[in-house]
Coordinates of C-alpha atoms in Angstrom, one line a residue:
X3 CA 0.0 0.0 0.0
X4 CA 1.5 3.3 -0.9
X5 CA 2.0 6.1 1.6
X6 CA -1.2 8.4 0.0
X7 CA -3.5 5.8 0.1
X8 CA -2.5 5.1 3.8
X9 CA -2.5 8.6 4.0
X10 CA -6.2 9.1 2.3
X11 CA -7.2 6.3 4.5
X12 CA -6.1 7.9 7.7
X13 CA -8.0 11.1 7.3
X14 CA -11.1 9.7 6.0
X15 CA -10.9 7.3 9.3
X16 CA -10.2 10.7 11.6
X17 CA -12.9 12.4 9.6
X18 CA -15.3 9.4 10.7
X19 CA -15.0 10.8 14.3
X20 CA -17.2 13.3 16.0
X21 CA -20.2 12.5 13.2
X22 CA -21.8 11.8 16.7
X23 CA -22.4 12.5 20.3
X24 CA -23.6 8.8 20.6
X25 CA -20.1 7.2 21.4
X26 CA -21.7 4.0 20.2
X27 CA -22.5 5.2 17.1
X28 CA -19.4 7.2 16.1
X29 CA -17.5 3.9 17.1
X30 CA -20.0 1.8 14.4
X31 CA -19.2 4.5 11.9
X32 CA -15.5 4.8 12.2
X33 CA -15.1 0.8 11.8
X34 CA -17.4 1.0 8.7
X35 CA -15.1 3.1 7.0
X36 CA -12.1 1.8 8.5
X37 CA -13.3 -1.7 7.0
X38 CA -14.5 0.0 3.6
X39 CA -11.4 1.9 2.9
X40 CA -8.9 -1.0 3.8
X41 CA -10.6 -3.3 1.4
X42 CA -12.5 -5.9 3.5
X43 CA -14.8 -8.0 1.6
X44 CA -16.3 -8.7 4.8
X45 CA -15.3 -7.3 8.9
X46 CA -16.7 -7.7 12.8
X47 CA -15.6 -6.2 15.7
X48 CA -16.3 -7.4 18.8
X49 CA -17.0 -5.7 21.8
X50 CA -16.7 -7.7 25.4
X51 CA -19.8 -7.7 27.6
X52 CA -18.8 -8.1 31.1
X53 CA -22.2 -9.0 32.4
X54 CA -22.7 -11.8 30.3
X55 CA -18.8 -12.7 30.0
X56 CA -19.1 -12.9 26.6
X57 CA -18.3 -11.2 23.1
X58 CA -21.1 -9.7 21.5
X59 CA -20.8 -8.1 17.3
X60 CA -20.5 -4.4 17.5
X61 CA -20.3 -3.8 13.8
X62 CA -20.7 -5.7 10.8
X63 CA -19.4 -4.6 7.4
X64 CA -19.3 -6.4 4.0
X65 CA -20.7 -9.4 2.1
X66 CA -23.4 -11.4 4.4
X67 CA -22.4 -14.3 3.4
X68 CA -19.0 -14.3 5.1
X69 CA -20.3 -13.0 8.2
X70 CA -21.4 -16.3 10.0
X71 CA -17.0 -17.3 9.7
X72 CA -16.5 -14.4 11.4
X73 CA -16.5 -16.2 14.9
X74 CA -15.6 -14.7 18.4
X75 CA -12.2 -14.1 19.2
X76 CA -11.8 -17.1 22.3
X77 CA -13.3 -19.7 19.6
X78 CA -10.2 -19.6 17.7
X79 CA -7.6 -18.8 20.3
X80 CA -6.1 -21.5 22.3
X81 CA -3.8 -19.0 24.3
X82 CA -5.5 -16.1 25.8
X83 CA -6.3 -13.9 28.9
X84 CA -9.2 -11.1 29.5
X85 CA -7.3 -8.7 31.6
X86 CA -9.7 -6.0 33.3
X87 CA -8.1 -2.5 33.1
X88 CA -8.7 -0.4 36.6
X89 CA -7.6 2.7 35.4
X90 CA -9.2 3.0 31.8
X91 CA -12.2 0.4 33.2
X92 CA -12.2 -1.2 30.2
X93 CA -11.2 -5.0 29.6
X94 CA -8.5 -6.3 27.3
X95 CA -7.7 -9.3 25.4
X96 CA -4.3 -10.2 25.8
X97 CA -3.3 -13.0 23.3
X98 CA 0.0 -15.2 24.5

């Protein structure tokens, strides 16, 4: 990838946020056109409920028919770790 696409594709991505006061919804929007401008036939992102101790889809992007392959992250991994963050509040994934 050359230097003003990655370029092109940065600003459009930092353009993506503030379209909304709904952090929810500028999230959804910036990952749309992250996935759109890096070429994905097909993206999910994952957000961690901590109630239910389980990943649930934020966004979706691309061709319906790929979406269903597109499992949660701890199907695939073998070697992993949810590590809660106190000071951000937030919990990571941490992959070994």
């Amino acid at each position: 990838m050359q230097l003003n696409d990655q370029l092109l594709i940065t600003y459009e991505c930092v353009s993506a946020v503030g379209t909304s006061l709904d952090l929810k919804k500028m999230i959804e929007h910036f990952l749309k056109v992250f996935s759109r401008k890096t070429g994905a036939i097909a993206s999910i992102y994952w957000e961690y409920d901590t109630t239910q101790s389980t990943y649930l889809p934020l966004c979706l992007y691309g061709k319906k028919s790929f979406q269903p392959l597109l499992t949660p992250p701890y199907e695939r991994m073998e070697n992993y770790t949810i590590v809660h963050d106190k000071e951000s509040g937030k919990n990571l994934l941490h992959v070994k």
